[in-house]
């Protein structure tokens, strides 16, 4: 069955530390890939997307993600986390108009 | 501001009642999606409309229905409400890419429904 997996429910990092949030998918073909961020009480905001081409994509707020076809992964990274990055992060996959979201990873940032 | 407008932002009602949530998509977007977000179920896809026609259906209960009107706004109707229907309901709209696939979704700020 087609699925999107975010293995980490909750991650805590110190401010200024690097961050990597994992996302794996199970689809036959290469789907369109997205990362969204949701702050408390807010809607989901698109951080970045991958459709084709360069497998390292840059997004807003200093985030980047790398598509690795061999691992069916699309991990989100940030070199130095800011306290304002504390939020819930969702990976999403669109395969032929079937848009699915992972369960989300909650990021806590320690001072 | 995503350009997607949802009303009302908050709604409190009683079990057994019926409510209607409204969504205006971004200008030019033909697709509208509805999602339910609750603490125990995460973000659940309910239904998608494209240019007035139902395109995909997810985990939408029979007590729930939706439609997209000619001006492309959409309404989600929730009836015979139960305590478990308390959740955030999001609407999203998207562009259609060349080849017919859907691009990224743009989300509204949600309608928070509380059923007492």
mmCIF file of C-alpha atoms in Angstrom:
data_model
loop_
_atom_site.group_PDB
_atom_site.id
_atom_site.type_symbol
_atom_site.label_atom_id
_atom_site.label_comp_id
_atom_site.label_asym_id
_atom_site.label_seq_id
_atom_site.Cartn_x
_atom_site.Cartn_y
_atom_site.Cartn_z
ATOM 1 C CA UNK A 1 0.000 0.000 0.000
ATOM 2 C CA UNK A 2 1.111 3.531 -0.694
ATOM 3 C CA UNK A 3 2.285 5.285 2.444
ATOM 4 C CA UNK A 4 4.324 8.120 3.874
ATOM 5 C CA UNK A 5 6.307 7.466 7.033
ATOM 6 C CA UNK A 6 7.826 9.953 9.413
ATOM 7 C CA UNK A 7 9.613 7.706 11.915
ATOM 8 C CA UNK A 8 10.152 10.355 14.564
ATOM 9 C CA UNK A 9 7.069 11.552 16.416
ATOM 10 C CA UNK A 10 8.959 14.075 18.504
ATOM 11 C CA UNK A 11 12.461 15.536 18.245
ATOM 12 C CA UNK A 12 14.189 17.932 20.607
ATOM 13 C CA UNK A 13 17.234 19.914 19.534
ATOM 14 C CA UNK A 14 19.162 22.781 21.061
ATOM 15 C CA UNK A 15 19.006 26.187 19.469
ATOM 16 C CA UNK A 16 21.851 26.522 16.991
ATOM 17 C CA UNK A 17 22.181 22.784 16.478
ATOM 18 C CA UNK A 18 21.577 21.083 13.168
ATOM 19 C CA UNK A 19 18.338 19.313 12.372
ATOM 20 C CA UNK A 20 17.297 16.418 10.182
ATOM 21 C CA UNK A 21 13.716 15.177 9.963
ATOM 22 C CA UNK A 22 13.172 11.891 8.210
ATOM 23 C CA UNK A 23 10.555 10.987 5.635
ATOM 24 C CA UNK A 24 10.171 7.757 3.699
ATOM 25 C CA UNK A 25 7.546 6.825 1.161
ATOM 26 C CA UNK A 26 6.427 3.694 -0.606
ATOM 27 C CA UNK A 27 5.335 4.363 -4.159
ATOM 28 C CA UNK A 28 6.237 2.641 -7.377
ATOM 29 C CA UNK A 29 7.186 5.754 -9.306
ATOM 30 C CA UNK A 30 8.839 8.953 -8.139
ATOM 31 C CA UNK A 31 6.068 11.098 -6.741
ATOM 32 C CA UNK A 32 5.986 14.804 -6.059
ATOM 33 C CA UNK A 33 7.367 15.478 -2.582
ATOM 34 C CA UNK A 34 6.667 18.256 -0.105
ATOM 35 C CA UNK A 35 7.464 19.439 3.389
ATOM 36 C CA UNK A 36 4.997 21.559 5.335
ATOM 37 C CA UNK A 37 5.265 23.268 8.701
ATOM 38 C CA UNK A 38 2.411 23.914 11.098
ATOM 39 C CA UNK A 39 2.710 26.309 14.015
ATOM 40 C CA UNK A 40 0.209 25.932 16.868
ATOM 41 C CA UNK A 41 -3.266 27.058 15.860
ATOM 42 C CA UNK A 42 -2.195 27.697 12.292
ATOM 43 C CA UNK A 43 -2.658 26.082 8.944
ATOM 44 C CA UNK A 44 0.072 24.226 7.091
ATOM 45 C CA UNK A 45 2.663 26.282 5.258
ATOM 46 C CA UNK A 46 4.728 24.904 2.402
ATOM 47 C CA UNK A 47 8.456 24.815 3.182
ATOM 48 C CA UNK A 48 9.703 23.262 -0.050
ATOM 49 C CA UNK A 49 8.824 20.882 -2.843
ATOM 50 C CA UNK A 50 10.464 18.457 -5.237
ATOM 51 C CA UNK A 51 9.021 17.632 -8.635
ATOM 52 C CA UNK A 52 12.092 16.720 -10.679
ATOM 53 C CA UNK A 53 15.653 17.771 -11.425
ATOM 54 C CA UNK A 54 18.222 18.598 -8.770
ATOM 55 C CA UNK A 55 17.662 16.272 -5.839
ATOM 56 C CA UNK A 56 18.689 18.899 -3.277
ATOM 57 C CA UNK A 57 15.996 21.524 -2.972
ATOM 58 C CA UNK A 58 16.063 24.739 -1.051
ATOM 59 C CA UNK A 59 13.066 26.089 0.781
ATOM 60 C CA UNK A 60 12.020 28.966 2.928
ATOM 61 C CA UNK A 61 13.351 29.745 6.418
ATOM 62 C CA UNK A 62 16.735 28.167 5.626
ATOM 63 C CA UNK A 63 15.418 24.632 5.168
ATOM 64 C CA UNK A 64 16.553 22.186 2.512
ATOM 65 C CA UNK A 65 15.619 18.627 1.623
ATOM 66 C CA UNK A 66 17.300 15.904 -0.347
ATOM 67 C CA UNK A 67 15.492 13.344 -2.464
ATOM 68 C CA UNK A 68 17.200 9.955 -2.492
ATOM 69 C CA UNK A 69 15.510 7.626 -4.938
ATOM 70 C CA UNK A 70 17.438 4.553 -3.802
ATOM 71 C CA UNK A 71 16.227 5.039 -0.237
ATOM 72 C CA UNK A 72 12.743 6.364 -1.092
ATOM 73 C CA UNK A 73 13.505 9.218 1.262
ATOM 74 C CA UNK A 74 13.041 12.959 1.339
ATOM 75 C CA UNK A 75 14.681 14.182 4.544
ATOM 76 C CA UNK A 76 14.412 17.758 5.714
ATOM 77 C CA UNK A 77 17.481 19.528 7.063
ATOM 78 C CA UNK A 78 18.487 22.807 8.598
ATOM 79 C CA UNK A 79 22.087 23.623 9.598
ATOM 80 C CA UNK A 80 21.221 25.813 12.594
ATOM 81 C CA UNK A 81 17.845 25.702 14.304
ATOM 82 C CA UNK A 82 16.194 28.821 15.687
ATOM 83 C CA UNK A 83 13.716 28.872 18.562
ATOM 84 C CA UNK A 84 11.017 30.002 16.098
ATOM 85 C CA UNK A 85 11.382 26.700 14.234
ATOM 86 C CA UNK A 86 9.518 24.889 17.005
ATOM 87 C CA UNK A 87 6.451 23.496 15.239
ATOM 88 C CA UNK A 88 5.004 20.365 13.675
ATOM 89 C CA UNK A 89 6.501 19.261 10.385
ATOM 90 C CA UNK A 90 4.680 17.174 7.808
ATOM 91 C CA UNK A 91 6.078 15.332 4.846
ATOM 92 C CA UNK A 92 3.638 14.891 1.962
ATOM 93 C CA UNK A 93 3.693 12.866 -1.199
ATOM 94 C CA UNK A 94 1.593 13.303 -4.328
ATOM 95 C CA UNK A 95 1.450 10.371 -6.687
ATOM 96 C CA UNK A 96 -0.933 10.847 -9.576
ATOM 97 C CA UNK A 97 -3.201 13.193 -7.649
ATOM 98 C CA UNK A 98 -3.191 11.004 -4.532
ATOM 99 C CA UNK A 99 -1.838 13.437 -1.916
ATOM 100 C CA UNK A 100 -0.859 11.823 1.367
ATOM 101 C CA UNK A 101 0.652 13.231 4.509
ATOM 102 C CA UNK A 102 2.886 11.653 7.093
ATOM 103 C CA UNK A 103 1.864 11.623 10.731
ATOM 104 C CA UNK A 104 4.089 14.588 11.481
ATOM 105 C CA UNK A 105 7.156 15.251 13.614
ATOM 106 C CA UNK A 106 6.904 17.679 16.488
ATOM 107 C CA UNK A 107 10.057 19.750 16.910
ATOM 108 C CA UNK A 108 10.955 21.225 20.281
ATOM 109 C CA UNK A 109 13.844 23.679 20.463
ATOM 110 C CA UNK A 110 15.786 23.983 23.718
ATOM 111 C CA UNK A 111 17.357 27.326 24.605
ATOM 112 C CA UNK B 1 -1.505 34.552 3.980
ATOM 113 C CA UNK B 2 -2.110 31.519 1.763
ATOM 114 C CA UNK B 3 -5.052 33.078 -0.070
ATOM 115 C CA UNK B 4 -7.401 30.318 1.138
ATOM 116 C CA UNK B 5 -10.200 31.584 3.362
ATOM 117 C CA UNK B 6 -12.148 29.442 5.778
ATOM 118 C CA UNK B 7 -15.146 30.368 7.876
ATOM 119 C CA UNK B 8 -15.992 30.156 10.678
ATOM 120 C CA UNK B 9 -12.686 29.994 12.546
ATOM 121 C CA UNK B 10 -14.299 28.535 15.632
ATOM 122 C CA UNK B 11 -17.563 26.723 16.112
ATOM 123 C CA UNK B 12 -19.088 25.191 19.228
ATOM 124 C CA UNK B 13 -22.164 23.046 18.915
ATOM 125 C CA UNK B 14 -23.965 20.140 20.546
ATOM 126 C CA UNK B 15 -24.139 16.472 19.666
ATOM 127 C CA UNK B 16 -26.717 15.644 17.030
ATOM 128 C CA UNK B 17 -26.485 19.042 15.385
ATOM 129 C CA UNK B 18 -25.446 19.949 11.855
ATOM 130 C CA UNK B 19 -22.853 22.523 10.793
ATOM 131 C CA UNK B 20 -21.516 23.875 7.531
ATOM 132 C CA UNK B 21 -17.919 24.914 7.006
ATOM 133 C CA UNK B 22 -17.071 27.205 4.136
ATOM 134 C CA UNK B 23 -13.924 27.541 2.045
ATOM 135 C CA UNK B 24 -12.868 29.990 -0.634
ATOM 136 C CA UNK B 25 -9.850 28.760 -2.602
ATOM 137 C CA UNK B 26 -7.038 30.859 -3.956
ATOM 138 C CA UNK B 27 -7.916 32.824 -7.031
ATOM 139 C CA UNK B 28 -7.513 30.586 -10.058
ATOM 140 C CA UNK B 29 -7.234 27.286 -8.171
ATOM 141 C CA UNK B 30 -9.763 24.749 -9.380
ATOM 142 C CA UNK B 31 -9.069 22.014 -6.834
ATOM 143 C CA UNK B 32 -10.307 22.070 -3.257
ATOM 144 C CA UNK B 33 -9.389 19.551 -0.599
ATOM 145 C CA UNK B 34 -10.848 18.985 2.860
ATOM 146 C CA UNK B 35 -8.837 17.533 5.725
ATOM 147 C CA UNK B 36 -9.661 16.699 9.319
ATOM 148 C CA UNK B 37 -6.964 17.048 11.961
ATOM 149 C CA UNK B 38 -7.422 15.587 15.409
ATOM 150 C CA UNK B 39 -4.942 14.681 18.110
ATOM 151 C CA UNK B 40 -5.427 10.943 17.802
ATOM 152 C CA UNK B 41 -5.889 10.632 14.032
ATOM 153 C CA UNK B 42 -3.485 13.208 12.652
ATOM 154 C CA UNK B 43 -4.212 14.832 9.298
ATOM 155 C CA UNK B 44 -6.890 12.823 7.507
ATOM 156 C CA UNK B 45 -7.890 13.431 3.907
ATOM 157 C CA UNK B 46 -11.653 13.696 3.539
ATOM 158 C CA UNK B 47 -12.508 14.670 -0.019
ATOM 159 C CA UNK B 48 -11.298 16.525 -3.097
ATOM 160 C CA UNK B 49 -13.210 18.517 -5.687
ATOM 161 C CA UNK B 50 -11.985 19.713 -9.034
ATOM 162 C CA UNK B 51 -13.937 22.376 -10.894
ATOM 163 C CA UNK B 52 -17.207 21.390 -9.265
ATOM 164 C CA UNK B 53 -16.816 17.629 -9.556
ATOM 165 C CA UNK B 54 -15.836 15.189 -6.846
ATOM 166 C CA UNK B 55 -12.407 13.838 -7.717
ATOM 167 C CA UNK B 56 -11.263 11.744 -4.809
ATOM 168 C CA UNK B 57 -12.721 10.541 -1.576
ATOM 169 C CA UNK B 58 -10.814 9.619 1.537
ATOM 170 C CA UNK B 59 -11.888 8.777 5.048
ATOM 171 C CA UNK B 60 -15.089 10.775 4.937
ATOM 172 C CA UNK B 61 -17.981 9.557 7.040
ATOM 173 C CA UNK B 62 -21.433 9.131 5.516
ATOM 174 C CA UNK B 63 -22.673 11.823 7.930
ATOM 175 C CA UNK B 64 -20.362 14.262 6.168
ATOM 176 C CA UNK B 65 -20.845 15.682 2.705
ATOM 177 C CA UNK B 66 -19.273 18.378 0.606
ATOM 178 C CA UNK B 67 -19.773 20.242 -2.598
ATOM 179 C CA UNK B 68 -17.994 22.769 -4.770
ATOM 180 C CA UNK B 69 -20.042 25.519 -6.324
ATOM 181 C CA UNK B 70 -19.702 27.176 -9.753
ATOM 182 C CA UNK B 71 -17.761 30.058 -8.207
ATOM 183 C CA UNK B 72 -15.358 27.365 -6.878
ATOM 184 C CA UNK B 73 -16.015 27.921 -3.197
ATOM 185 C CA UNK B 74 -16.698 24.760 -1.269
ATOM 186 C CA UNK B 75 -18.754 23.745 1.722
ATOM 187 C CA UNK B 76 -18.312 20.818 4.070
ATOM 188 C CA UNK B 77 -21.488 19.719 5.808
ATOM 189 C CA UNK B 78 -21.216 17.736 9.031
ATOM 190 C CA UNK B 79 -24.412 16.254 10.417
ATOM 191 C CA UNK B 80 -25.534 14.177 13.410
ATOM 192 C CA UNK B 81 -22.433 15.422 15.144
ATOM 193 C CA UNK B 82 -20.689 13.283 17.715
ATOM 194 C CA UNK B 83 -18.126 14.168 20.352
ATOM 195 C CA UNK B 84 -15.459 12.505 18.243
ATOM 196 C CA UNK B 85 -16.053 14.926 15.398
ATOM 197 C CA UNK B 86 -14.367 17.657 17.402
ATOM 198 C CA UNK B 87 -11.325 18.584 15.351
ATOM 199 C CA UNK B 88 -9.673 21.144 13.138
ATOM 200 C CA UNK B 89 -11.040 21.049 9.616
ATOM 201 C CA UNK B 90 -8.738 22.377 6.936
ATOM 202 C CA UNK B 91 -9.468 23.366 3.412
ATOM 203 C CA UNK B 92 -6.708 23.531 0.844
ATOM 204 C CA UNK B 93 -6.567 24.488 -2.795
ATOM 205 C CA UNK B 94 -4.069 23.675 -5.484
ATOM 206 C CA UNK B 95 -3.025 24.395 -9.004
ATOM 207 C CA UNK B 96 -3.194 21.824 -11.742
ATOM 208 C CA UNK B 97 0.146 21.168 -13.342
ATOM 209 C CA UNK B 98 0.749 20.279 -16.964
ATOM 210 C CA UNK B 99 -0.230 16.649 -17.360
ATOM 211 C CA UNK B 100 -3.104 17.005 -14.929
ATOM 212 C CA UNK B 101 -1.283 16.295 -11.702
ATOM 213 C CA UNK B 102 -1.756 18.429 -8.643
ATOM 214 C CA UNK B 103 0.865 20.821 -7.393
ATOM 215 C CA UNK B 104 1.396 21.909 -3.836
ATOM 216 C CA UNK B 105 -1.565 22.527 -1.578
ATOM 217 C CA UNK B 106 -2.236 25.902 -0.025
ATOM 218 C CA UNK B 107 -4.015 25.601 3.292
ATOM 219 C CA UNK B 108 -6.474 27.825 5.038
ATOM 220 C CA UNK B 109 -6.145 28.478 8.752
ATOM 221 C CA UNK B 110 -8.809 25.931 9.571
ATOM 222 C CA UNK B 111 -12.152 25.788 11.310
ATOM 223 C CA UNK B 112 -11.995 24.495 14.847
ATOM 224 C CA UNK B 113 -15.116 22.510 15.656
ATOM 225 C CA UNK B 114 -15.981 21.647 19.233
ATOM 226 C CA UNK B 115 -18.886 19.281 19.828
ATOM 227 C CA UNK B 116 -20.208 19.273 23.387
#
